[in-house]
PDB file of C-alpha atoms in Angstrom:
ATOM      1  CA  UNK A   1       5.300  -8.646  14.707  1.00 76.00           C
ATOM      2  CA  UNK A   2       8.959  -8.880  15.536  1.00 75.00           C
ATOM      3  CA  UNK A   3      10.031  -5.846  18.289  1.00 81.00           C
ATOM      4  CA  UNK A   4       8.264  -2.611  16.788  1.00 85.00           C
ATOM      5  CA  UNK A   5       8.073  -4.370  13.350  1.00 87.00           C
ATOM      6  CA  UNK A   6       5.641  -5.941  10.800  1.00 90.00           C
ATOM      7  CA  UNK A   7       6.993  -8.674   9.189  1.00 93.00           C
ATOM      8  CA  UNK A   8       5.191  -9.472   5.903  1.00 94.00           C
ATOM      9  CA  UNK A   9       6.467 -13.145   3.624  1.00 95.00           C
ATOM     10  CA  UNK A  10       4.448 -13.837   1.446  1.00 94.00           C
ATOM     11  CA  UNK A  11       5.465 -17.105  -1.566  1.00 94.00           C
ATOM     12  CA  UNK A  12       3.431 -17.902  -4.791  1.00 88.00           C
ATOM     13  CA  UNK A  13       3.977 -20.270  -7.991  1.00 88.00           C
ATOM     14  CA  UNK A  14       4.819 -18.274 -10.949  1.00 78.00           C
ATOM     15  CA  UNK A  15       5.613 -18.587 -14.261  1.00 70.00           C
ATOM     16  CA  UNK A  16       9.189 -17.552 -14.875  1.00 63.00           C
ATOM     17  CA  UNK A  17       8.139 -15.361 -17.943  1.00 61.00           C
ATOM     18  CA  UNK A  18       6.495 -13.057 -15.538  1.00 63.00           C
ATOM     19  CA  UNK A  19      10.352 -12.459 -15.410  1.00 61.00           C
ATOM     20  CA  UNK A  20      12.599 -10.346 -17.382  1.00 65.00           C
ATOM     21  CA  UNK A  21      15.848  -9.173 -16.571  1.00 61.00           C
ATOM     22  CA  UNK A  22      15.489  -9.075 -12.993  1.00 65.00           C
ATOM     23  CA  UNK A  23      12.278  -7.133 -13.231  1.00 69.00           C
ATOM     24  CA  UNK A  24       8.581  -8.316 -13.056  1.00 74.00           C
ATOM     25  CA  UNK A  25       6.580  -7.800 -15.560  1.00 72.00           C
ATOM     26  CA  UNK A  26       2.408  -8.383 -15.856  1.00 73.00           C
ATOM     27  CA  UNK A  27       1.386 -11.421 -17.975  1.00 71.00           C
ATOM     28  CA  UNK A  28      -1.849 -10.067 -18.124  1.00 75.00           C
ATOM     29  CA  UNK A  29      -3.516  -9.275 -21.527  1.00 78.00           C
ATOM     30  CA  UNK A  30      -4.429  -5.182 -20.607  1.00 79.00           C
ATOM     31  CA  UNK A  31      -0.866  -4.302 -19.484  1.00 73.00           C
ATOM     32  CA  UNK A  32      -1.886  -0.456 -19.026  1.00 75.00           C
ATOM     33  CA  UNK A  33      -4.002  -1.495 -16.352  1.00 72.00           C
ATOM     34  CA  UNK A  34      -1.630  -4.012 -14.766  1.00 71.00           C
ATOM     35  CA  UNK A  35       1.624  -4.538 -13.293  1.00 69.00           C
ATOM     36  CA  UNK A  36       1.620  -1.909 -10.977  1.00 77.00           C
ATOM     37  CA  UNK A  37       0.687  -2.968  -7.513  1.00 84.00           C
ATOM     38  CA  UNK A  38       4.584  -3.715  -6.619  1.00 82.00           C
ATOM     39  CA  UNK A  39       5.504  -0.111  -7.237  1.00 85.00           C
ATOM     40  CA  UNK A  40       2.467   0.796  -4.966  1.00 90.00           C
ATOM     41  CA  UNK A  41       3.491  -1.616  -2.309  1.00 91.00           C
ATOM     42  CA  UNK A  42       7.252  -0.499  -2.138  1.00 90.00           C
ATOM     43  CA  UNK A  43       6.195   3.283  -2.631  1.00 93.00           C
ATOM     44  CA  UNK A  44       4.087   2.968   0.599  1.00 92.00           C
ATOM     45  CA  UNK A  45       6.462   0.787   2.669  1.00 93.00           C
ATOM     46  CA  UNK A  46       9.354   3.133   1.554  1.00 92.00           C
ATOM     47  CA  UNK A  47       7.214   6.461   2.924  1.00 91.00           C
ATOM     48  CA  UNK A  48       7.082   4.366   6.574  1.00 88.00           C
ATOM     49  CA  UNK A  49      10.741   3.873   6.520  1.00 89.00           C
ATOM     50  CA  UNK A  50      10.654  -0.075   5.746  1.00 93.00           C
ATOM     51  CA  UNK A  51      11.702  -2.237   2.916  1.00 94.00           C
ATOM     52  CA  UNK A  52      10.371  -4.332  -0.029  1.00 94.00           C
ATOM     53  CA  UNK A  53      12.286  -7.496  -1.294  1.00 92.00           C
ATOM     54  CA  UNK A  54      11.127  -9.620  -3.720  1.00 88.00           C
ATOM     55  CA  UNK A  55      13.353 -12.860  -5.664  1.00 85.00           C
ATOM     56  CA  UNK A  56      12.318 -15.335  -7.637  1.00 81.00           C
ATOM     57  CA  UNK A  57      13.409 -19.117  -6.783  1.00 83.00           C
ATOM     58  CA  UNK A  58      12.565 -22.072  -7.775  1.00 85.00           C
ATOM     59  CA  UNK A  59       9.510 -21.262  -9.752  1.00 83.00           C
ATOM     60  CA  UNK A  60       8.054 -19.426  -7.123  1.00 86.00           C
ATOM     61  CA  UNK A  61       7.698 -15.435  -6.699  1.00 85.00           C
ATOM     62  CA  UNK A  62       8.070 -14.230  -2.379  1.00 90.00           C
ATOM     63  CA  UNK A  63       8.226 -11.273  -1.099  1.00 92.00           C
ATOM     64  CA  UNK A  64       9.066  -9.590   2.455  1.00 95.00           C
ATOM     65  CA  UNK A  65       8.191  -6.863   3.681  1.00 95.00           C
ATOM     66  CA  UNK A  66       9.578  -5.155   6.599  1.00 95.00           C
ATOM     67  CA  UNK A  67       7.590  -1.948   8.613  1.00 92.00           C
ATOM     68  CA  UNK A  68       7.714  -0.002  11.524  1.00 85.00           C
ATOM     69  CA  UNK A  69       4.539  -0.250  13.354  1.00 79.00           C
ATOM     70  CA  UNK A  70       3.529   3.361  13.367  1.00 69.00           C
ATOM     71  CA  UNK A  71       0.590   2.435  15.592  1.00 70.00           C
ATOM     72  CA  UNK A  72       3.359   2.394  18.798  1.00 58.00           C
TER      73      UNK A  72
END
């Protein structure tokens, strides 16, 4: 927590060809039944008024994640 806030950085080792063009993509065998959880996450952080970042660097995938607490 950071003021009214909820900070969220999270970092994991990936693969860079779970990259392409600037977009993730699932590496997963069943892609109809993968690769969606990031636009879930943004979709519900965007309804709260927060924002979703995610880069790759250095082989590894991190996101942040930025909310207001709505519990204040």
């Amino acid at each position: 927590m950071h003021k009214e806030y909820l900070l969220i950085d999270v970092s994991n080792s990936v693969k860079k060809e779970a990259m392409d063009n600037k977009q993730l993509i699932t590496t997963k065998k069943d892609k109809s039944r993968h690769g969606i959880g990031m636009l879930s996450m943004r979709t519900i952080v965007e309804k709260y008024g927060g924002n979703l970042e995610w880069k790759y660097e250095n082989n590894q995938f991190l996101l942040s994640i930025m909310i207001k607490n709505v519990l204040l």
